[in-house]
GROMACS .gro file of C-alpha atoms in nm:
model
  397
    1UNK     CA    1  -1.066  -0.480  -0.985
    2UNK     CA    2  -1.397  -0.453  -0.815
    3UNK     CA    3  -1.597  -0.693  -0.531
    4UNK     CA    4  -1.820  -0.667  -0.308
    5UNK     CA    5  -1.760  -0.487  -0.034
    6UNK     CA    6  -1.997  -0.434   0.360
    7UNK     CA    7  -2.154  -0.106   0.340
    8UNK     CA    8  -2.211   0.083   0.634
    9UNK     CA    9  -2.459   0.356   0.768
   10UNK     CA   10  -2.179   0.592   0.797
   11UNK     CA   11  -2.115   0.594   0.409
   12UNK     CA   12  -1.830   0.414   0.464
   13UNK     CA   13  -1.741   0.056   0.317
   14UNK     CA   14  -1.532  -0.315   0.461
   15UNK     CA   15  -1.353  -0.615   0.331
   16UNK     CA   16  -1.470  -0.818   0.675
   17UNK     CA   17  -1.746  -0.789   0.893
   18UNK     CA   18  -1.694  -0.844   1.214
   19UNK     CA   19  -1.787  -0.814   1.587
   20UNK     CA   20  -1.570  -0.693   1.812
   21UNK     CA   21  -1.563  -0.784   2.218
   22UNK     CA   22  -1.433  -0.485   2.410
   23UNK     CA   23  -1.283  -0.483   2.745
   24UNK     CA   24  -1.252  -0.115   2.847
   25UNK     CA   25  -0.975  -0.189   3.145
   26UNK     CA   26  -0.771  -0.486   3.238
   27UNK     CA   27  -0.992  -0.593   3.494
   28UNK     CA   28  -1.262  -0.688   3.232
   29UNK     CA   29  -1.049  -0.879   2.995
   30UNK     CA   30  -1.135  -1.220   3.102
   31UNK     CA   31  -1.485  -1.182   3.117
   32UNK     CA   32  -1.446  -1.064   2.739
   33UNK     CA   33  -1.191  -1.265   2.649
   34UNK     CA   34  -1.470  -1.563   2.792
   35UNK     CA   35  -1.734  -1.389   2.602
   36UNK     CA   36  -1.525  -1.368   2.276
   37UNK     CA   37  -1.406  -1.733   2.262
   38UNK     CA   38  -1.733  -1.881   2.243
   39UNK     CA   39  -1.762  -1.756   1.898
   40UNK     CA   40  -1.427  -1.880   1.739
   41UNK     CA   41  -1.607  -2.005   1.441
   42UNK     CA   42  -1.758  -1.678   1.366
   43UNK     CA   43  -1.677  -1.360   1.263
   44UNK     CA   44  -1.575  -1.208   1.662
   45UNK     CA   45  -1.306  -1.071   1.747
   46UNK     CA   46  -1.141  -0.956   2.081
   47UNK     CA   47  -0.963  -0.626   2.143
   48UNK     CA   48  -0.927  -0.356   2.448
   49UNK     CA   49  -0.744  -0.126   2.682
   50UNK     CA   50  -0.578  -0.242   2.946
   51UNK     CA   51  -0.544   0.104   3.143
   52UNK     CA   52  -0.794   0.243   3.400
   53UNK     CA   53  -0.620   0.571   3.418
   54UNK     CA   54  -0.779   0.794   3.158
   55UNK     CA   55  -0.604   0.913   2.779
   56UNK     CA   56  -0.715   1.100   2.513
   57UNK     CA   57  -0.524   0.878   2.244
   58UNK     CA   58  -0.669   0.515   2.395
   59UNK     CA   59  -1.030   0.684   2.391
   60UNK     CA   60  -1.007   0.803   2.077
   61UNK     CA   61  -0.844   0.522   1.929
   62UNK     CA   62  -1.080   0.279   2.070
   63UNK     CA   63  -1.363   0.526   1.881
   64UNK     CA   64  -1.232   0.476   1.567
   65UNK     CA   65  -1.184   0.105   1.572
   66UNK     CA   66  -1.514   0.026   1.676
   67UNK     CA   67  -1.652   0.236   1.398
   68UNK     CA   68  -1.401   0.118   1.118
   69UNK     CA   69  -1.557  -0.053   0.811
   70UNK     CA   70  -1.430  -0.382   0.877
   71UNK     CA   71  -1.657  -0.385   1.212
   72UNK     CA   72  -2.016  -0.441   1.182
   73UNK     CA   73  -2.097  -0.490   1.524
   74UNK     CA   74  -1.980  -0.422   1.919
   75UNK     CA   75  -1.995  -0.567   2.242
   76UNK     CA   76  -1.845  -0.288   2.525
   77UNK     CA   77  -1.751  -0.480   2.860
   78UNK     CA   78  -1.730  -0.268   3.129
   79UNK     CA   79  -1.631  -0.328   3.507
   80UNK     CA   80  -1.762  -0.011   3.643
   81UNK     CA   81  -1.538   0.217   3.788
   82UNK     CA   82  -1.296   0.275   3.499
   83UNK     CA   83  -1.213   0.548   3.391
   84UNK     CA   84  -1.322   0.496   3.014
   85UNK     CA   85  -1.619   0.699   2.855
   86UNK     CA   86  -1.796   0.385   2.771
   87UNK     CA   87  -2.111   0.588   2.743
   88UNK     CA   88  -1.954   0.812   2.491
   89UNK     CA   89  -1.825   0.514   2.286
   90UNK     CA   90  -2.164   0.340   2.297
   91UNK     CA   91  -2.343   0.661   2.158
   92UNK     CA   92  -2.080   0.711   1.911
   93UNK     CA   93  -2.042   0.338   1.775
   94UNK     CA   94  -2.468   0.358   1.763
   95UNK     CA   95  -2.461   0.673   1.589
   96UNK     CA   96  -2.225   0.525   1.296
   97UNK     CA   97  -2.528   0.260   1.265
   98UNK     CA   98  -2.396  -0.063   1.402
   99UNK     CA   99  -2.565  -0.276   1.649
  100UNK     CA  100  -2.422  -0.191   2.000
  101UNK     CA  101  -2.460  -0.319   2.398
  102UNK     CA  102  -2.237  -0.267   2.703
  103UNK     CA  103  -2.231  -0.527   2.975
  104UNK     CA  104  -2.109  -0.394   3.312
  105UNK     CA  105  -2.002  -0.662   3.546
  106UNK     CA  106  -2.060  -0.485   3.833
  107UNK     CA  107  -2.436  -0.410   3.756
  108UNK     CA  108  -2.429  -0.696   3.583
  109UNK     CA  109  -2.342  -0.904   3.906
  110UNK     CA  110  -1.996  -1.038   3.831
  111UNK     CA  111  -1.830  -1.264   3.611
  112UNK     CA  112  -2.089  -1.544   3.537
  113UNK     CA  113  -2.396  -1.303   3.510
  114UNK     CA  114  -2.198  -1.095   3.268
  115UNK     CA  115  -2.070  -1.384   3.067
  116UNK     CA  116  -2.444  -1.515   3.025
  117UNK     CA  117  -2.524  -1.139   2.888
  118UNK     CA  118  -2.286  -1.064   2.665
  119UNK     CA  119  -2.325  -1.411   2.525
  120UNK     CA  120  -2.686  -1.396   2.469
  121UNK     CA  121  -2.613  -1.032   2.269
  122UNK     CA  122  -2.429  -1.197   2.060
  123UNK     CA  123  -2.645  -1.467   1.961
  124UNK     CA  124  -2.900  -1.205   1.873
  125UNK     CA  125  -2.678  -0.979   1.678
  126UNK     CA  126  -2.433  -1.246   1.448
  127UNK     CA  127  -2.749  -1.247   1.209
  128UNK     CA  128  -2.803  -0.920   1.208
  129UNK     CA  129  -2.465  -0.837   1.114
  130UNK     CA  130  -2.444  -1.091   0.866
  131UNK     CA  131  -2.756  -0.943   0.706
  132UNK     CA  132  -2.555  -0.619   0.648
  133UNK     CA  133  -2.612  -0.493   0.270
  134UNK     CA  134  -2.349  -0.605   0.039
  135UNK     CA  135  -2.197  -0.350  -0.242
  136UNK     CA  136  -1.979  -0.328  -0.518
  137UNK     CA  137  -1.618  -0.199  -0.391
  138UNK     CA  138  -1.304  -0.080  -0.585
  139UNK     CA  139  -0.960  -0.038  -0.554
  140UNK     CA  140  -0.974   0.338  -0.518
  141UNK     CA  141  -1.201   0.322  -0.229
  142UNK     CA  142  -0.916   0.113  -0.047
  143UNK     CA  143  -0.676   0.219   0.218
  144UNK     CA  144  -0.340  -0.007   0.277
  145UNK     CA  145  -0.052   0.061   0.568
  146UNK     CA  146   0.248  -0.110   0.532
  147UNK     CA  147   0.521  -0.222   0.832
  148UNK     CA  148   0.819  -0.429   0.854
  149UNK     CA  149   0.908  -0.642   1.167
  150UNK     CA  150   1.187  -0.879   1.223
  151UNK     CA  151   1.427  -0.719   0.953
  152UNK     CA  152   1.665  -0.846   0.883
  153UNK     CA  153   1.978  -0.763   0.574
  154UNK     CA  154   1.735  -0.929   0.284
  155UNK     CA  155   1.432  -0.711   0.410
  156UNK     CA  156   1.612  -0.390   0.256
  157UNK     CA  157   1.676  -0.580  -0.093
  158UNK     CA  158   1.321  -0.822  -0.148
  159UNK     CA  159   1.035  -0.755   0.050
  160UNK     CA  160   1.061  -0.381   0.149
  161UNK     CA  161   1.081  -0.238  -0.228
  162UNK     CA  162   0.865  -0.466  -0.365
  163UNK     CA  163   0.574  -0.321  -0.125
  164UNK     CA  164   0.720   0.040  -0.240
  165UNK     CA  165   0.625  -0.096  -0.577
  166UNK     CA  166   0.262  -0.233  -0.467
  167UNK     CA  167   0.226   0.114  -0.338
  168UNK     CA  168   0.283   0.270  -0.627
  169UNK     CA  169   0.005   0.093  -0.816
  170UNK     CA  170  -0.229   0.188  -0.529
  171UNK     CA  171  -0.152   0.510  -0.524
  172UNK     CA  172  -0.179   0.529  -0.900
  173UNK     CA  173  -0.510   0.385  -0.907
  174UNK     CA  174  -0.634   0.600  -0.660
  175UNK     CA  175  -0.630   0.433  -0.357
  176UNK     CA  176  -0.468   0.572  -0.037
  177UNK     CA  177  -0.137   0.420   0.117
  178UNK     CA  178   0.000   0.424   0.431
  179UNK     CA  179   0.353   0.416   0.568
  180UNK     CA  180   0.519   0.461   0.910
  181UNK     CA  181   0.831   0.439   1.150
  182UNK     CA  182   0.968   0.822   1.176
  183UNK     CA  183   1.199   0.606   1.430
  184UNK     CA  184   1.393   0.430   1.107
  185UNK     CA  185   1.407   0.767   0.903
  186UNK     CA  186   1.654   0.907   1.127
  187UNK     CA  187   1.912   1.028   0.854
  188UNK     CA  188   1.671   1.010   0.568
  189UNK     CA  189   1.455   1.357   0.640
  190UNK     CA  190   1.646   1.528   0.353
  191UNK     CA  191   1.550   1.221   0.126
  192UNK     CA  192   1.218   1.202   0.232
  193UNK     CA  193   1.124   1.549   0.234
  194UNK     CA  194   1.218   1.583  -0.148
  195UNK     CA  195   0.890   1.375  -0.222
  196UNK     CA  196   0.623   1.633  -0.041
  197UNK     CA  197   0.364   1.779  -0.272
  198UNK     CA  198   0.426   2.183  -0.150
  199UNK     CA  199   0.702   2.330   0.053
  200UNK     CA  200   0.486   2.337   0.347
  201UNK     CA  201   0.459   1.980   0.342
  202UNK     CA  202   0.833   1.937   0.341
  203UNK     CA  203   0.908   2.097   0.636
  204UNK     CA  204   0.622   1.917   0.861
  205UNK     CA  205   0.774   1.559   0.744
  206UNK     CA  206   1.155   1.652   0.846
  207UNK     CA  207   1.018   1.712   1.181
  208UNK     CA  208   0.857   1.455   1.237
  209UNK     CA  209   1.152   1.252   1.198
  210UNK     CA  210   1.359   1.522   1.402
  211UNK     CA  211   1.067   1.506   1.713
  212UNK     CA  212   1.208   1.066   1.637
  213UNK     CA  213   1.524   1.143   1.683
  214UNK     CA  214   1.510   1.366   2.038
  215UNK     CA  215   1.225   1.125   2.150
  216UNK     CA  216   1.491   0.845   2.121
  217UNK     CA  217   1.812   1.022   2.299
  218UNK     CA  218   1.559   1.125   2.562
  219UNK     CA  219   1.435   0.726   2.604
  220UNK     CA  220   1.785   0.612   2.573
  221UNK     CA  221   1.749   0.348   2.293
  222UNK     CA  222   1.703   0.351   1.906
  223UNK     CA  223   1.526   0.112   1.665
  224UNK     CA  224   1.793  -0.093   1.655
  225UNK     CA  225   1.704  -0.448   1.786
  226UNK     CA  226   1.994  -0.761   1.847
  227UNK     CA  227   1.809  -0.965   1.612
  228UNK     CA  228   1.832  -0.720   1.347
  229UNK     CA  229   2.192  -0.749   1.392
  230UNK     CA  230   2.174  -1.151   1.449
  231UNK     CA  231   2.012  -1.105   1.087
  232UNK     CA  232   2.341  -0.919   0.922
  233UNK     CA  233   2.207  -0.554   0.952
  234UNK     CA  234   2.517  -0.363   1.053
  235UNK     CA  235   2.402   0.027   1.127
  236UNK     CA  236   2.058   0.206   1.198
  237UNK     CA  237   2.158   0.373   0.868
  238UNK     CA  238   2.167   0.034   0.659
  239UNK     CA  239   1.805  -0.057   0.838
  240UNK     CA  240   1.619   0.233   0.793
  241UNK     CA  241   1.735   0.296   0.376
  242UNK     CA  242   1.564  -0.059   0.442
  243UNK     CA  243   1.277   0.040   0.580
  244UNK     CA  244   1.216   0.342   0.358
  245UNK     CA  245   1.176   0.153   0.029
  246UNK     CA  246   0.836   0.033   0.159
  247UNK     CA  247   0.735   0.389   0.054
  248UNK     CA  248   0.762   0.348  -0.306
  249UNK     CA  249   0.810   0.657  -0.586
  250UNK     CA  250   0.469   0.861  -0.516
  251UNK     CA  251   0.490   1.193  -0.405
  252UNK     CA  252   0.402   1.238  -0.043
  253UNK     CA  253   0.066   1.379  -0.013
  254UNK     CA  254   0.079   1.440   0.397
  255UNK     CA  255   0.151   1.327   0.738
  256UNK     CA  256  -0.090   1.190   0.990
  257UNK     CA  257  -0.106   1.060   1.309
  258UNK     CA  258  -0.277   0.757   1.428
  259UNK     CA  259  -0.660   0.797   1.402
  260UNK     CA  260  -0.638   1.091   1.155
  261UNK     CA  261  -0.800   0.964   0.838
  262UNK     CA  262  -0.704   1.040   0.485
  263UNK     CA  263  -0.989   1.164   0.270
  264UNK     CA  264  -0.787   1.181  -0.084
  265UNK     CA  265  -0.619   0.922  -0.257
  266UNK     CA  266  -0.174   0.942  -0.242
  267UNK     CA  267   0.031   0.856  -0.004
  268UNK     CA  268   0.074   0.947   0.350
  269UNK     CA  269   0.329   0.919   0.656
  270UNK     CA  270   0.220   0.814   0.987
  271UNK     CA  271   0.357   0.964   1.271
  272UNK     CA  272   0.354   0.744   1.569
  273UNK     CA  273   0.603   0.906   1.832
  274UNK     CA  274   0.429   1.117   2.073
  275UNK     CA  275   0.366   1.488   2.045
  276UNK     CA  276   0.509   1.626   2.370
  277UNK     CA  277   0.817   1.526   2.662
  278UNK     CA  278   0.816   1.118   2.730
  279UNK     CA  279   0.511   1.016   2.948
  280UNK     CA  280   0.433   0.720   2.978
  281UNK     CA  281   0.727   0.535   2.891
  282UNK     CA  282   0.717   0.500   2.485
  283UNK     CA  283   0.878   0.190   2.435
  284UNK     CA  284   1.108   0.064   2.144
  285UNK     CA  285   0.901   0.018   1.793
  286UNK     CA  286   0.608  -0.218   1.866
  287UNK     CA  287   0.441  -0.373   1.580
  288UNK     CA  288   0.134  -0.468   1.695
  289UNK     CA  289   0.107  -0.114   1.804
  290UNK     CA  290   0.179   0.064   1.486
  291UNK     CA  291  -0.089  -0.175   1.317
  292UNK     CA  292  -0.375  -0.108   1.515
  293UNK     CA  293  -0.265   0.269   1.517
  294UNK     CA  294  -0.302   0.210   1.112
  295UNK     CA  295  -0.647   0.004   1.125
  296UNK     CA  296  -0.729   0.301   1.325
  297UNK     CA  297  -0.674   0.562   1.039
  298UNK     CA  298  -0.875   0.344   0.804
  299UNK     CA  299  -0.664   0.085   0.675
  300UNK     CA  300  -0.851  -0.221   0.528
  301UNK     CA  301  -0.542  -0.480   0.515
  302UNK     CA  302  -0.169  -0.411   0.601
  303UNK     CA  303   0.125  -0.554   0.430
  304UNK     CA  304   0.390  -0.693   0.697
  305UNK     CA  305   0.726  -0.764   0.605
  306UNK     CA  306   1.001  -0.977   0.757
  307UNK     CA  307   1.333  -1.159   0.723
  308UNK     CA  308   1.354  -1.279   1.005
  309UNK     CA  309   1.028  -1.453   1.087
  310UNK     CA  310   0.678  -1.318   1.253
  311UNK     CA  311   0.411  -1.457   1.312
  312UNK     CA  312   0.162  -1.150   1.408
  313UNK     CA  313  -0.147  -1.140   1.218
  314UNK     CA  314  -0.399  -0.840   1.406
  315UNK     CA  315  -0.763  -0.829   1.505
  316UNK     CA  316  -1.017  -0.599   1.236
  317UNK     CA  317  -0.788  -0.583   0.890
  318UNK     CA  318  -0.619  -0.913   0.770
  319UNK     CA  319  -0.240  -0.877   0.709
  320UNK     CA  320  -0.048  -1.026   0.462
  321UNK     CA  321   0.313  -1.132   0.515
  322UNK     CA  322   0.564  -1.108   0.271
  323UNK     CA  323   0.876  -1.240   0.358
  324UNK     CA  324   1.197  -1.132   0.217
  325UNK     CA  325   1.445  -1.429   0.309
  326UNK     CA  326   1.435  -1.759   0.122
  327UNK     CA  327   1.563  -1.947   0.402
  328UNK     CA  328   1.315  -1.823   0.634
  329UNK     CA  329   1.007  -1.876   0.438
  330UNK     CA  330   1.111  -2.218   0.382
  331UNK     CA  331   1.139  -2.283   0.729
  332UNK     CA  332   0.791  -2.076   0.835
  333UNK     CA  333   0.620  -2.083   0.457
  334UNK     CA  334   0.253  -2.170   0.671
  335UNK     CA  335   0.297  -1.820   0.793
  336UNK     CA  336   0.363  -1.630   0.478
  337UNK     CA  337   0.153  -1.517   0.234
  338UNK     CA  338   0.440  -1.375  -0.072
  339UNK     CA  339   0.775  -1.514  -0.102
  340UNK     CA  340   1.005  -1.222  -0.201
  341UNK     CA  341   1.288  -1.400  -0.070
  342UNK     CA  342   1.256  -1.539  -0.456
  343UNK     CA  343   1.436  -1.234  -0.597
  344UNK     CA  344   1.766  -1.366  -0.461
  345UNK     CA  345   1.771  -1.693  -0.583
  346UNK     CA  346   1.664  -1.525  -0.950
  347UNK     CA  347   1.284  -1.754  -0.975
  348UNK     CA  348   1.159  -1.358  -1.016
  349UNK     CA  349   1.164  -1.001  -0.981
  350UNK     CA  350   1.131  -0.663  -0.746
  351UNK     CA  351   0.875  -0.604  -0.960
  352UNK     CA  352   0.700  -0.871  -1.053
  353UNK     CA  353   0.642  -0.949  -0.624
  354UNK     CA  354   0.545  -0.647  -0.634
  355UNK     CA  355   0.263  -0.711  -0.863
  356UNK     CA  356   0.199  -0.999  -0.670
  357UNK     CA  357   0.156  -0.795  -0.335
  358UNK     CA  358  -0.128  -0.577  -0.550
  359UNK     CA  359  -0.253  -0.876  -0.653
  360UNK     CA  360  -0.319  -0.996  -0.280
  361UNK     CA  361  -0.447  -0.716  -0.180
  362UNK     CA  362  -0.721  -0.724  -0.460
  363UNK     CA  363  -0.806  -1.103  -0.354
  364UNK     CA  364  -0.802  -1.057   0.021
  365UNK     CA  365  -1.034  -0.735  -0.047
  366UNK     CA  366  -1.262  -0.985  -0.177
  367UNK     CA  367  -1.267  -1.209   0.074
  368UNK     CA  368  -0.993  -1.440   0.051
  369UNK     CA  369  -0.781  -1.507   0.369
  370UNK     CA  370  -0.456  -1.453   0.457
  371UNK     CA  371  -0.210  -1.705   0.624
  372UNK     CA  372  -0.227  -1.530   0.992
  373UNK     CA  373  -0.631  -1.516   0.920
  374UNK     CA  374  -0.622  -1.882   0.860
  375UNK     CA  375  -0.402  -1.948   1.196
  376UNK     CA  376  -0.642  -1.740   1.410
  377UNK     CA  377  -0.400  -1.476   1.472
  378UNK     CA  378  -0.552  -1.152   1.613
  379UNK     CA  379  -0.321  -0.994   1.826
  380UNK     CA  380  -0.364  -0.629   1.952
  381UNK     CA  381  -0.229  -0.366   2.162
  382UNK     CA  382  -0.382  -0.067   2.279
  383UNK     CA  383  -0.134   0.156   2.470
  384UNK     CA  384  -0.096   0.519   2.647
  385UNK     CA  385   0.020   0.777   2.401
  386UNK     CA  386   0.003   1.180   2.384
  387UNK     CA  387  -0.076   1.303   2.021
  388UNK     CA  388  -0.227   1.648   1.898
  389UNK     CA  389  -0.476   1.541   1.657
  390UNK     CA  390  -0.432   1.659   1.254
  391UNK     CA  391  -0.774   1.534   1.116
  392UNK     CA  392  -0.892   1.495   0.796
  393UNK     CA  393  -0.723   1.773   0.651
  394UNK     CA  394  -0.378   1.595   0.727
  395UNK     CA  395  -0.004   1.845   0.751
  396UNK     CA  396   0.019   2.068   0.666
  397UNK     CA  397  -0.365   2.180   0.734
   0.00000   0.00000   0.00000
């Protein structure tokens, strides 16, 4: 149970090392997005906002995933007149002791110019990232978030509580586990609530799910999609008991929101609905979303599951997809890493997949890759949210 691990400057340590390509507004994407695919053999990766208007959540997101373990290096591309503290994010990103350079294409004097600079960076720094000191890395020093996309009525009985039992062996040795989606708890806050390690605790986690429940009658829609229903879910109710297994047994050790970053080993629930009246137009549950608000709280890998079928892997932590329908990993098997879809046809158990999940977490930790790694799937989404930040100290401080 031990490998070797990136160590950065910052005390902190990664399963991958990568570089990221960051466009800072919409306008700058392609010029990244050029930048970035000229290194699809190595170990760079493309992410960004797409907003010029400024928010608090995007910049501080975007801190926190340029300084999360699994980075060892970033490229900041800039058009000019965003509204994005790129000079901020530089400073911090150098502080944290990676290699760091922002290309600005209108200084830079437009799309070629910048293209030729950001380029040459990069050329410079792969070896110097890939020098990065090596060090020995356990499972208690790893931090996992789960989700579930594409559900579908075998995701509630396979692949959900089979990742509730993975958790449990995480949290048990120490390590720190993530799960989300107040928005499929609706009905469960009682349930939930019972788990908290103090009174205090309790009462933060049943609102959270309460602040779901008025955030969704406000928006007009619930997490409740027609393929869910295509898939032989009948209710919300039947989706989110679904949902909820991915939690495991472990007590409940606090709530967080995305960016705030666990210090102590348990488990932890990750808010996601904004703090606050609807904005900016919060849509239904977004995967891709929820997992880069995760990476951005710490996580080294996240478990995905489906019945359905996705294909979503994300840029900076691998994910591993663990499918709970037989029928569907035989038709998409090149996209899934666990077949939990085996329980129903009796080849194994809840438990033993579940072993299996902590098993893959352990090998992917130490280097091997996962099915959406091997495709070249990095998808990301960086949106506008309101949140009122917890910190380290998590709910209840």
């Amino acid at each position: 149970m031990q490998w070797q691990g990136y160590f950065r400057k910052d005390g902190r340590k990664g399963i991958r090392n990568y570089i990221l390509v960051v466009y800072l507004v919409e306008c700058a994407h392609h010029v990244a997005r050029e930048i970035a695919s000229q290194f699809r053999e190595d170990t760079v990766q493309l992410i960004g906002f797409a907003g010029c208007y400024p928010n608090e959540y995007a910049d501080r997101m975007m801190n926190a995933l340029c300084t999360h373990p699994n980075v060892g290096g970033v490229l900041l591309v800039s058009l000019g007149c965003e509204s994005f503290k790129r000079e901020r994010l530089e400073e911090n990103i150098r502080a944290s002791g990676r290699p760091v350079h922002t290309v600005v294409i209108q200084e830079a004097g437009g799309t070629k110019k910048t293209i030729t600079e950001g380029l040459s960076w990069l050329q410079e720094s792969i070896p110097v990232v890939a020098a990065v000191s090596r060090v020995r890395m356990t499972v208690d020093e790893l931090i996992v978030g789960t989700i579930c996309g594409g559900s579908d009525a075998t995701s509630g009985m396979t692949a959900n509580p089979a990742v509730g039992r993975a958790f449990n062996k995480l949290v048990a040795s120490k390590g720190i586990a993530i799960f989300e989606e107040t928005g499929e708890m609706i009905g469960l806050e009682d349930i939930m609530s019972s788990r908290a390690v103090n009174p205090e605790l309790a009462a933060v986690l049943k609102a959270s799910v309460e602040k779901a429940a008025r955030y969704y009658t406000l928006m007009g829609h619930g997490s409740f999609a027609p393929g869910n229903a295509e898939g032989g879910l009948t209710t919300i109710e039947e989706k989110s008991m679904g949902a909820y297994c991915k939690s495991g047994d472990s007590p409940i050790s606090g709530l967080i929101k995305p960016g705030d970053r666990p210090t102590k080993p348990g488990l932890y629930l990750m808010d996601v609905v904004p703090d606050g009246d609807p904005k900016f137009g919060f849509p239904n549950i977004n995967d891709n979303v929820e997992i880069a608000e995760m990476i951005a709280s710490g996580c080294h890998t996240i478990l995905f599951t489906t019945g359905r079928g996705s294909v979503v892997g994300s840029a900076i932590s691998p994910v591993i997809k663990i499918c709970a329908n037989p029928q569907t990993y035989q038709r998409m098997s090149d996209d899934m890493d666990i077949n939990a879809g085996a329980v129903l046809t009796g080849r194994t158990t809840i438990d033993e997949v579940g072993d299996d999940i902590f098993e893959s977490i352990l090998l992917v930790a130490a280097g091997r890759k996962t099915c959406s790694e091997e495709l070249g799937h990095q998808e990301f989404i960086l949106t506008y949210k309101t949140f009122t930040p917890i910190g380290p100290a998590c709910l209840p401080a």
